[in-house]
Structures are given as C-alpha cells and as structure tokens.
CSV table of C-alpha atoms and ligand atoms in Angstrom, one decimal:
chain,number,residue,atom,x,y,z
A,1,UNK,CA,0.0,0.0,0.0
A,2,UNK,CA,1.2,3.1,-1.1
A,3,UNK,CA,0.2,6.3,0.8
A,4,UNK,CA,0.9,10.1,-0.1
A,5,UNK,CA,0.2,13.3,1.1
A,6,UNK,CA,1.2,17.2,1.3
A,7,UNK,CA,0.8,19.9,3.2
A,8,UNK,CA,1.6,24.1,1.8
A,9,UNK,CA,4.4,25.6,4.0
A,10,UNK,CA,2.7,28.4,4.2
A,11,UNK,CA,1.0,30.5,7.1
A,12,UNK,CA,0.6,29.2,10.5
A,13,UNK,CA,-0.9,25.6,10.7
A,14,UNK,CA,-4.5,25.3,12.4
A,15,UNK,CA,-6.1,22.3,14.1
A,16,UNK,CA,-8.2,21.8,11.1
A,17,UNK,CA,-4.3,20.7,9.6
A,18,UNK,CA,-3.9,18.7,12.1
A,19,UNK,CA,-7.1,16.7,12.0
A,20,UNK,CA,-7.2,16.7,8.0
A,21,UNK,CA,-3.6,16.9,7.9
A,22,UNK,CA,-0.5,15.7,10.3
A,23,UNK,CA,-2.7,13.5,12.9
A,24,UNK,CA,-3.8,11.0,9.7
A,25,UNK,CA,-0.4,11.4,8.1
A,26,UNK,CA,1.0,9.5,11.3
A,27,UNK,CA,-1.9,7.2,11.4
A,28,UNK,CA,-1.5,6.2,7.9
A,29,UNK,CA,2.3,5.5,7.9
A,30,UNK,CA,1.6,2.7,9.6
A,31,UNK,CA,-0.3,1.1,6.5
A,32,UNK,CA,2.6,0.7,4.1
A,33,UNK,CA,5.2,2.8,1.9
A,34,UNK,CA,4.3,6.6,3.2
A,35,UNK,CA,5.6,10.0,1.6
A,36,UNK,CA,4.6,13.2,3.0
A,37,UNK,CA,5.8,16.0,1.0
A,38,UNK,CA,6.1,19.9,2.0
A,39,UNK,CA,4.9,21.5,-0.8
A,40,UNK,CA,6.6,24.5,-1.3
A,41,UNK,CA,5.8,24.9,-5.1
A,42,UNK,CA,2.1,25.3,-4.2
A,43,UNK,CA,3.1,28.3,-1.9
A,44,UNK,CA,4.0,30.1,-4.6
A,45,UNK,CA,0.3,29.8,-6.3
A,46,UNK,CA,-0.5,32.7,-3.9
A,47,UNK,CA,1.9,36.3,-3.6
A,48,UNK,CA,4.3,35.1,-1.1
A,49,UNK,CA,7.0,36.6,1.0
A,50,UNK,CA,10.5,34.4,0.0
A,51,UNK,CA,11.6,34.6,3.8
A,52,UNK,CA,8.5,33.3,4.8
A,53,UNK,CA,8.4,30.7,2.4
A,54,UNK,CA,12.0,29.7,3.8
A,55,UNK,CA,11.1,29.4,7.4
A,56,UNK,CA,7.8,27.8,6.7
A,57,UNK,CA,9.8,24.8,5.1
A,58,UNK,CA,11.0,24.0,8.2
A,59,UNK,CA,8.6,25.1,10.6
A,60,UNK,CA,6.4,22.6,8.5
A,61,UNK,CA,9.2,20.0,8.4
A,62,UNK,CA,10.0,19.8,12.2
A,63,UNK,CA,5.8,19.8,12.8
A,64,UNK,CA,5.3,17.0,10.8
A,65,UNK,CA,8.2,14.9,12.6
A,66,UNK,CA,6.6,16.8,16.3
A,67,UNK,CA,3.2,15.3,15.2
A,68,UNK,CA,4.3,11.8,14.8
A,69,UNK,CA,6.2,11.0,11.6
A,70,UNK,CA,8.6,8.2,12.1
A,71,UNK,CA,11.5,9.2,9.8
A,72,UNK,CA,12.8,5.9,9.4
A,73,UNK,CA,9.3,4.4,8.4
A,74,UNK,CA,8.1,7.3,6.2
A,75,UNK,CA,9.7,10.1,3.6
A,76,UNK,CA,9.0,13.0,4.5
A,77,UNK,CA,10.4,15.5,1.6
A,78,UNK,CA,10.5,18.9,0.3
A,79,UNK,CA,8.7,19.1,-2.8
A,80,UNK,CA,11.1,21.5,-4.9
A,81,UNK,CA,14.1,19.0,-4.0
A,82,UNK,CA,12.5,16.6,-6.2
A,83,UNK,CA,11.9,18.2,-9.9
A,84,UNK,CA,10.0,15.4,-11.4
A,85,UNK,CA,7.1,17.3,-9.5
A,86,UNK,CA,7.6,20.3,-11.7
A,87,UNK,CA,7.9,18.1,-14.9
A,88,UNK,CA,4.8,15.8,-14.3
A,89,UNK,CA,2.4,19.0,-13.8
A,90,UNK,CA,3.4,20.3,-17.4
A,91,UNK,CA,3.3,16.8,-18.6
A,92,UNK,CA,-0.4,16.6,-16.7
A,93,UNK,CA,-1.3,19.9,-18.0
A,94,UNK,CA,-1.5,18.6,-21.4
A,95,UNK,CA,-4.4,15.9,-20.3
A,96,UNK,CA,-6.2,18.4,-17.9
A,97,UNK,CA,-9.0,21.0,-19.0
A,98,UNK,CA,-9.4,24.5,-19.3
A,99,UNK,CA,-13.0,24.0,-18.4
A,100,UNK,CA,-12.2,21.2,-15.5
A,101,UNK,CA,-9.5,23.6,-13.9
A,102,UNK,CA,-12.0,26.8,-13.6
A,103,UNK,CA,-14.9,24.7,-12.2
A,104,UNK,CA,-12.4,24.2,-9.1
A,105,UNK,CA,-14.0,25.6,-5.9
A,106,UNK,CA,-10.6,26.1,-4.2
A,107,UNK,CA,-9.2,28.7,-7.3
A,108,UNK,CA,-12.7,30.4,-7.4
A,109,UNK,CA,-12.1,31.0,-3.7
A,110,UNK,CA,-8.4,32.4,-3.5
A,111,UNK,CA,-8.9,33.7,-7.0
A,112,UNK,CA,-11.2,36.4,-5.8
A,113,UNK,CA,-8.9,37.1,-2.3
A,114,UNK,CA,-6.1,38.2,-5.1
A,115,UNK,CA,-5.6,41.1,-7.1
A,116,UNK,CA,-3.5,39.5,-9.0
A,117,UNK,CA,-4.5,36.1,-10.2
A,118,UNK,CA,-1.8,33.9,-10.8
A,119,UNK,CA,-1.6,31.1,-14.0
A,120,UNK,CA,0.5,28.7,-11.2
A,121,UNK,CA,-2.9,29.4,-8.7
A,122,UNK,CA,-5.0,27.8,-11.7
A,123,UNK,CA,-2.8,25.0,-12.9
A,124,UNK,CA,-2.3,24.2,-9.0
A,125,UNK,CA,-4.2,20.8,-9.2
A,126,UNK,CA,-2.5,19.8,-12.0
A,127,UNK,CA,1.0,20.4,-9.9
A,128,UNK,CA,-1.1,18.5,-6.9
A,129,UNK,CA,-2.3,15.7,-9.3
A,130,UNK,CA,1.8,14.5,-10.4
A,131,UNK,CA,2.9,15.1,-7.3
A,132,UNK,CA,0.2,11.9,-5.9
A,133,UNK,CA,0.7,10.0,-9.5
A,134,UNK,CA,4.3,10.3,-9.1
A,135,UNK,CA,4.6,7.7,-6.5
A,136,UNK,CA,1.7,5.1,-7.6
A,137,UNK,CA,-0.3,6.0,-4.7
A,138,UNK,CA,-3.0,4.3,-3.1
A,139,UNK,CA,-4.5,6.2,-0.9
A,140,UNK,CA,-4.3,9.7,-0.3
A,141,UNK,CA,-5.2,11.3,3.3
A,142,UNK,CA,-6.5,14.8,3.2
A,143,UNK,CA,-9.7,17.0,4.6
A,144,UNK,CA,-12.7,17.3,2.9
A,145,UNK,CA,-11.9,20.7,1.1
A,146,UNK,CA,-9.5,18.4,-1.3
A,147,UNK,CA,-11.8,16.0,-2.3
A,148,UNK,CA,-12.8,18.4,-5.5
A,149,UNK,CA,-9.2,17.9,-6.6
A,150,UNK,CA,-8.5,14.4,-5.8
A,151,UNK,CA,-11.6,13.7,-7.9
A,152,UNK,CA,-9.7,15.6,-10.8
A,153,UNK,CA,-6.3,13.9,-10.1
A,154,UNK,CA,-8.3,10.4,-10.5
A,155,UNK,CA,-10.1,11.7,-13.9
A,156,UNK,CA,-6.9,13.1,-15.5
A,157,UNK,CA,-4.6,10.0,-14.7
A,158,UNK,CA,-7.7,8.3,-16.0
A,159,UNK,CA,-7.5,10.2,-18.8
A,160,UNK,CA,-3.8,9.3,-19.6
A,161,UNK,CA,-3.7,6.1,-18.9
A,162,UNK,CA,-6.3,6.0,-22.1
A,163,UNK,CA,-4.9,7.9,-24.3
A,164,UNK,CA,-1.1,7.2,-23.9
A,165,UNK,CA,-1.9,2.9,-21.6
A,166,UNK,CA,-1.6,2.0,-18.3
A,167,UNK,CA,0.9,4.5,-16.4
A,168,UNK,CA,-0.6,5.1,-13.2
A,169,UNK,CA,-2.9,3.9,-10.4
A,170,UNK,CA,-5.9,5.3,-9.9
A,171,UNK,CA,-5.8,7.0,-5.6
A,172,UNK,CA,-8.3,7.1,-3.7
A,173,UNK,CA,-8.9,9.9,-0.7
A,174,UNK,CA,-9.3,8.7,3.1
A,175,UNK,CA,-11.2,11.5,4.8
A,176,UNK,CA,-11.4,11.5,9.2
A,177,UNK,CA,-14.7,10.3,10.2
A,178,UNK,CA,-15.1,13.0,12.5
A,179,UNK,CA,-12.9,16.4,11.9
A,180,UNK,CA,-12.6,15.8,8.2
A,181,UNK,CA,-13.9,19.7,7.7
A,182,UNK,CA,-13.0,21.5,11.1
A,183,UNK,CA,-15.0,25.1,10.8
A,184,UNK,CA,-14.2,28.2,12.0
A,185,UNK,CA,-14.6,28.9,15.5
A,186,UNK,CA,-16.8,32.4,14.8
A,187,UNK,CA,-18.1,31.5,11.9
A,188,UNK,CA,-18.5,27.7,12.3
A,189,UNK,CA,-20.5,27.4,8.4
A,190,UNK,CA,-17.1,28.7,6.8
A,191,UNK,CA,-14.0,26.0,7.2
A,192,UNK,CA,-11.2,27.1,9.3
A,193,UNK,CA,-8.4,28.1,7.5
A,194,UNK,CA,-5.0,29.9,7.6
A,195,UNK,CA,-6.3,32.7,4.5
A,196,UNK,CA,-9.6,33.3,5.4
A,197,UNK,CA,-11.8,34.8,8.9
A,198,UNK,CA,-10.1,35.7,11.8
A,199,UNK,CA,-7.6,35.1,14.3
A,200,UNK,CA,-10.0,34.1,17.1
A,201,UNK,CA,-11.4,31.6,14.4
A,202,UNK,CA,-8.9,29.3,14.4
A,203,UNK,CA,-7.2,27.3,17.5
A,204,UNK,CA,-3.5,27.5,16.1
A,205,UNK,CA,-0.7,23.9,16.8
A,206,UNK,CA,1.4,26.7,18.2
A,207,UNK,CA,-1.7,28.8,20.3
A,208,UNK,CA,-0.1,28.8,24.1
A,209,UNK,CA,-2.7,27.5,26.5
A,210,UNK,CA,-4.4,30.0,27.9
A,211,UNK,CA,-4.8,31.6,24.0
A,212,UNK,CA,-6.7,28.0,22.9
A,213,UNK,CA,-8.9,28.1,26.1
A,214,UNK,CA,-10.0,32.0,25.4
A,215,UNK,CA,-10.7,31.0,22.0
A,216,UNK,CA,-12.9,27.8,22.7
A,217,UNK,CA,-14.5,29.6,25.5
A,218,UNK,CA,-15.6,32.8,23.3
A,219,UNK,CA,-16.7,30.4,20.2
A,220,UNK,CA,-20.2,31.0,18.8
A,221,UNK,CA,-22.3,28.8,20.4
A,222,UNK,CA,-26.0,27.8,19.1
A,223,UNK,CA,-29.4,28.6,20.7
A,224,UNK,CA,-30.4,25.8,23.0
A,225,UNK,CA,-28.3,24.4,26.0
A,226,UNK,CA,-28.2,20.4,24.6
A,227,UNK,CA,-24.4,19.1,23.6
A,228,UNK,CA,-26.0,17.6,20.6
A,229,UNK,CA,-24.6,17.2,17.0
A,230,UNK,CA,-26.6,18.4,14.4
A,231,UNK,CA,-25.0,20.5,11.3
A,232,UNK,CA,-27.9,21.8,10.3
A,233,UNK,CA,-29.1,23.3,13.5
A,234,UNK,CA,-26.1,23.4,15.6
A,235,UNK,CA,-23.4,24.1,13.6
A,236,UNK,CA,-20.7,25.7,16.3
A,237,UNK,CA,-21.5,23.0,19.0
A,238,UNK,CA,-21.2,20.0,16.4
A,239,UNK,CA,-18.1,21.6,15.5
A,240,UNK,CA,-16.6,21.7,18.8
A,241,UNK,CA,-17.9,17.9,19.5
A,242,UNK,CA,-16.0,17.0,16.6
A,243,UNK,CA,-12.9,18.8,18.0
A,244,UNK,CA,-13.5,16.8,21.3
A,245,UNK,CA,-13.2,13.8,19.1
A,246,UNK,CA,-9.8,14.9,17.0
A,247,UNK,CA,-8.2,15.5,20.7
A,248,UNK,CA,-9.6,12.6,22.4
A,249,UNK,CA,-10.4,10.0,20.1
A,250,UNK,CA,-13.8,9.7,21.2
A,251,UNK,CA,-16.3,9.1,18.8
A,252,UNK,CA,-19.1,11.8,18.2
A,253,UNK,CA,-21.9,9.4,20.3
A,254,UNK,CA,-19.5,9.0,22.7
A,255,UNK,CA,-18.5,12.6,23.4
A,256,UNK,CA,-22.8,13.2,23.4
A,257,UNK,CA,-22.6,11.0,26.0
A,258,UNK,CA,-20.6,12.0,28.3
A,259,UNK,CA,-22.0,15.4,28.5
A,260,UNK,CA,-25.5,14.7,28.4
A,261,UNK,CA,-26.8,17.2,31.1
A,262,UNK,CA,-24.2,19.5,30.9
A,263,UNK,CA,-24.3,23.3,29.7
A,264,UNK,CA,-22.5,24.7,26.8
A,265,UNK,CA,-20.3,26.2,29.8
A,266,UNK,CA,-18.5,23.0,31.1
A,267,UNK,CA,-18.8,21.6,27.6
A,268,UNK,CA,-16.3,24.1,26.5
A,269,UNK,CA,-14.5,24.5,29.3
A,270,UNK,CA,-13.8,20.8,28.9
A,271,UNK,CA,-13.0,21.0,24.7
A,272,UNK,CA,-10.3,23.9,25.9
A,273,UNK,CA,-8.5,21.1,28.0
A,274,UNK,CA,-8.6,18.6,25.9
A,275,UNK,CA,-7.0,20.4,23.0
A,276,UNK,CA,-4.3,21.6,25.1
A,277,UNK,CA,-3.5,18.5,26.3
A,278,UNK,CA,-3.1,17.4,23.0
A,279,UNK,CA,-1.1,20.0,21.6
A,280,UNK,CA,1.1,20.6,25.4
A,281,UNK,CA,3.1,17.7,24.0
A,282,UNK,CA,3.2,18.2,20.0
A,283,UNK,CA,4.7,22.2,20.8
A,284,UNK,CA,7.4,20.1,22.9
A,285,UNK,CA,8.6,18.0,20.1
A,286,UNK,CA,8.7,20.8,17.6
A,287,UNK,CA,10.2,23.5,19.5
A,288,UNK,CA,12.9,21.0,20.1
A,289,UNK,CA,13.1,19.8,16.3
A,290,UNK,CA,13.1,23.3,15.2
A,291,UNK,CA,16.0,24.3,17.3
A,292,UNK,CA,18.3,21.9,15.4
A,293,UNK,CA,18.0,23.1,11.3
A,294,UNK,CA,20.7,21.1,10.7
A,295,UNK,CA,19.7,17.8,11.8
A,296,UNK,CA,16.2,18.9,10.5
A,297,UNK,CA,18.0,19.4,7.2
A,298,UNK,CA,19.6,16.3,7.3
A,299,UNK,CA,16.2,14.4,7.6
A,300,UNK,CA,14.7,16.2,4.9
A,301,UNK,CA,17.5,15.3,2.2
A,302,UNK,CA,17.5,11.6,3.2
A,303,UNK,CA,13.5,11.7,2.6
A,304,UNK,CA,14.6,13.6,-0.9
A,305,UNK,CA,16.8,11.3,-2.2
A,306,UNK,CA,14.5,7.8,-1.4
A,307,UNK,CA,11.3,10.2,-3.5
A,308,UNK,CA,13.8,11.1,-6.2
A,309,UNK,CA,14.4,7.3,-6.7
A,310,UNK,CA,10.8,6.5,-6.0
A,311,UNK,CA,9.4,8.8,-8.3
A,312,UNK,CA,11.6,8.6,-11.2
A,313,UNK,CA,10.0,5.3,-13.3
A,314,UNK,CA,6.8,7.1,-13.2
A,315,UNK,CA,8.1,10.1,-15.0
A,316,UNK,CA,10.2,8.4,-17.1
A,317,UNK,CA,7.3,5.7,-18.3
A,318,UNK,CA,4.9,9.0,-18.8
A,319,UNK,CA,8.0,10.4,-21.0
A,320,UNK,CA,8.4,7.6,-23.0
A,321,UNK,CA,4.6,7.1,-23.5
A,322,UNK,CA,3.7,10.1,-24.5
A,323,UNK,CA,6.5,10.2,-27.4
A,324,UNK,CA,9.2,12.0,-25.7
A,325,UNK,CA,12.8,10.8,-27.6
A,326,UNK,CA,15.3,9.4,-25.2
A,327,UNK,CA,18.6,9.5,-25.1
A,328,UNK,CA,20.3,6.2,-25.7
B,1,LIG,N1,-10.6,23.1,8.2
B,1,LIG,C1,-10.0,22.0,7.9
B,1,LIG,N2,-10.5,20.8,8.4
B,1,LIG,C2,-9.9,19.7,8.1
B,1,LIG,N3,-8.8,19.5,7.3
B,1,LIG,C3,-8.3,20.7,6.8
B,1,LIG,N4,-7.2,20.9,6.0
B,1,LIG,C4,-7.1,22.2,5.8
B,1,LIG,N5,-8.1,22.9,6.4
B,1,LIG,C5,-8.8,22.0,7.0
B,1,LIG,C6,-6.3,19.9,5.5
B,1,LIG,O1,-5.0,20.2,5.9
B,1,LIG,C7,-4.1,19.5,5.0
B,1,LIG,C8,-3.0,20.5,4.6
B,1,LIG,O2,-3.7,21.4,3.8
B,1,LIG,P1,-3.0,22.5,2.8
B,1,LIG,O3,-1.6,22.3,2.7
B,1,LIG,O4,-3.9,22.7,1.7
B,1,LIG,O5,-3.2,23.7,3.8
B,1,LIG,P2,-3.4,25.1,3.5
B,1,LIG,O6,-4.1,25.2,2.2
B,1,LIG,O7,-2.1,25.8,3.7
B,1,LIG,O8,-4.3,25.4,4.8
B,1,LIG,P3,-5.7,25.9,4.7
B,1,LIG,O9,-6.2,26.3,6.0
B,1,LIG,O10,-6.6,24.9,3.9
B,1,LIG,O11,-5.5,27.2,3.9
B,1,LIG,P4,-6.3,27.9,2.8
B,1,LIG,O12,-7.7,27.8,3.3
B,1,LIG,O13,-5.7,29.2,2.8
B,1,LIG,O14,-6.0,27.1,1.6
B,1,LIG,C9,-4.9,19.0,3.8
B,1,LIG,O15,-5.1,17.6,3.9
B,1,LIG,C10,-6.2,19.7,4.0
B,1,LIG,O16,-7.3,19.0,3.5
C-alpha cells in the first residue's frame, strides 16, 4: 500500500491541519510505503514573502516529525528538491481541461482574495495531481476541502492512462470520520483556514494554553443548551464535539454521552482542556526539532533522495509514453 500526502508551507498551521492533515499522516504510515511531501511549489500559487516561504519549510518540516512521523518508516520530503514534481504538472497539464481547472471551488475562492490572479494558482491541481501520481499512490489522506481535486487527479490519470496505456494507479482519498472539515470557530458554516476569517477563528498547533482556552471559550455557540450534534441546526457545538473527538479519540456518540446534562459552559471548558493537552506535548517535540535546522535538514535530504528514486520510473514511463525521444 502506497500512501501520499502534502501539506503548503505556508501560514501558521491550524487544528483543522492537524485533523485533516498531520494526525492522519501518522496514522496512515503505519499502512505501508508513506511520503509526506512539504509542498513549497504550491506556496508560490498565492503572492508570497521568500523569507516566509524559507522558514515555513521548516517550521512545516519539524511539525510533521513533532506530530508523529517516524523518519525511518516514512519520507518526508520537500517538494522543490524533487523536480520530477515540476515536470509531471506540465506533462499533466497537457491531459487536464481549461473547463475542468475553472470549475475548481478552491481557485474560485483564492482567485477572488487576489488582485492578481496567478496562472501557477489555476494549474495548481495539475501540480497537486503528479505530485500523488508520481509515487503510484494508493491512498491519499486529506480534509474534505480536497476531495474536489482528488476527484480531478483520478479523472486526468484516467484520462492518460487511455490515451497514452496504463501508467498510473488510480488513488483514492481517506477523509477523518469525524474532523474531516473542522469550521471556523466564529463563523462555524465557513471552514477554518490559515487565508480566510479571523484570528480568534482558528485554534492555532502553536496557540499557548491559555490563547486555545480563550478561543474555545468565546466560540459561537448555538441557541439551546443540549451538547448535541446536528450540522444543520447546531453548527458551532457540532463543530466543537467533533474537535473533542480529534483530541480525544472519542467518537461523536461518545463525546454526546458524556456530557448529556451538561451546559454549553462546562462543555467548553472541557474542549479547551482537551486540545491543550493534545497540543502541550506536539509544541514540545517541535520547539525541540526546530531548534536543530541542521539535523532537520539532514532528515529532509535523506526523505529527498528515497522520492527522487521512488518517483523517477513514473516520469520516465509517462515520457516515453507520450513520445518524448530518449537519449540512448
Ligand atoms: N478546516 C480544515 N479541516 C480539516 N482539514 C483541513 N485541511 C485544511 N483545512 C482543514 C487539511 O490540511 C491539510 C493540509 O492542507 P493544505 O496544505 O492545503 O493547507 P493550507 O491550504 O495551507 O491550509 P488551509 O487552512 O486549507 O489554507 P487555505 O484555506 O488558505 O487554503 C490538507 O489535507 C487539508 O485538506
């Protein structure tokens, strides 16, 4: 079994990453060949600051490794260290449509937070789909906001496994049961996410403890006083339920359970805990991973050079197929 993943080096991670992101990343290692790949070429879809982007690399690299990934078991890379990435979007771009590409929520959605629209924000699931193909993937764990473009990566290597025979297994997505869309904490119909709403939106890995238990406290809340979940009707306390879940791993009846009877008040009060004791731990591990760039480094060139080697039939078989002369 063949698992990939990525994650944007960009802004500060949320706990929607980590319950879309990181926390299935080191549950899924455990299923077979994993590569987790820091995708710095996306970051550049967006106007970006280069020091940012810098730091962000490894910030992202030593919070992967501080959230559980084994680097002996799994590759964890640095997407720009491995140009077959770059070469398999173009290649991919050739097999993708104009029309497919603009129907794409996530571009709709950034495209009008910019002034400037980018071409690399609109071919960004074409980047997205190589970088999965790339390794023969089987399953791919992500939230539910990438489902619209794993849907596309699985139509276009469709597509080119038509027109130019077999060159890539078709992926398929593993969402969280619970936590696979984590909302925003004021506005808990909008997803939580590092671009859009507010600060006090968004419980951040790095938020200190008293910060995550002010902003759990002062999230909106629904009318009525039953810890029940219901999307339609209680849309902030389903979200926080499903929280409860990510930091415990309760299930959703479980956490209804358990605080049948109680207010919103203690319910809260109780979510606030539990995510700090989650994170307590995870800001250990990466404050000490993050004080060591070189060893961090280090790590991140082994995981290159095993996906250099890993990826390379893959782009070689889809030059070769599609007519591409090579050298001799
Ligand atoms: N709210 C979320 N709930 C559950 N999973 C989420 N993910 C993102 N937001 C949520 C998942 O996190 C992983 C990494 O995503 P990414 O690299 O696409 O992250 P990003 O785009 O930098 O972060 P955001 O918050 O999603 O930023 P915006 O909204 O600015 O694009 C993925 O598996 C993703 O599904």
């Amino acid at each position: 079994m063949k698992v990939f993943s990525g994650i944007q080096p960009t802004g500060e991670p949320h706990i929607g990453n980590y319950s879309g992101g990181f926390r299935q990343y080191a549950a899924t290692q455990e299923q077979g060949e994993a590569y987790f790949c820091i995708v710095d070429l996306h970051a550049i879809t967006v106007g970006h600051d280069p020091k940012e982007l810098y730091d962000g690399t490894l910030d992202i690299g030593a919070m992967l490794f501080a959230t559980g990934l084994d680097p002996e078991r799994s590759t964890v890379f640095v997407q720009s260290h491995v140009t077959a990435h770059a070469e398999a979007a173009w290649l991919l771009g050739s097999v993708t449509s104009f029309g497919e590409l603009r129907r794409m929520t996530q571009f709709k959605e950034k495209a009008d937070q910019q002034e400037f629209v980018s071409a690399a924000l609109f071919g960004y699931p074409t980047l997205m789909a190589g970088d999965i193909l790339l390794y023969q993937t089987d399953i791919v764990p992500i939230g539910d906001d990438q489902r619209q473009h794993l849907e596309l990566t699985r139509d276009v290597a469709e597509r080119f496994n038509q027109r130019f025979g077999e060159t890539f297994r078709i992926p398929d997505g593993v969402y969280p049961e619970a936590g696979a869309r984590v909302m925003d904490l004021q506005e808990p119909t909008k997803k939580m996410s590092k671009s859009f709403g507010t600060e006090a939106g968004k419980v951040l890995l790095m938020d200190d403890a008293d910060t995550i238990r002010r902003k759990v406290k002062r999230a909106v809340a629904d009318s009525g006083r039953e810890v029940r979940h219901d999307l339609d009707e209680k849309p902030g306390i389903s979200n926080l339920i499903e929280l409860m879940t990510v930091a415990t791993g309760e299930t959703i009846q479980e956490v209804e359970a358990r605080f049948d009877g109680h207010g919103y008040g203690d319910f809260k009060e109780a979510v606030g805990e539990a995510l700090v004791a989650l994170l307590t731990p995870i800001q250990e591990r990466y404050r000490e991973l993050r004080s060591d760039p070189a060893e961090l480094g280090r790590l991140l060139a082994i995981g290159a050079d095993k996906a250099r080697e890993a990826s390379a039939p893959t782009l070689e078989a889809m030059y070769e197929r599609m007519g591409f002369a090579q050298p001799s």
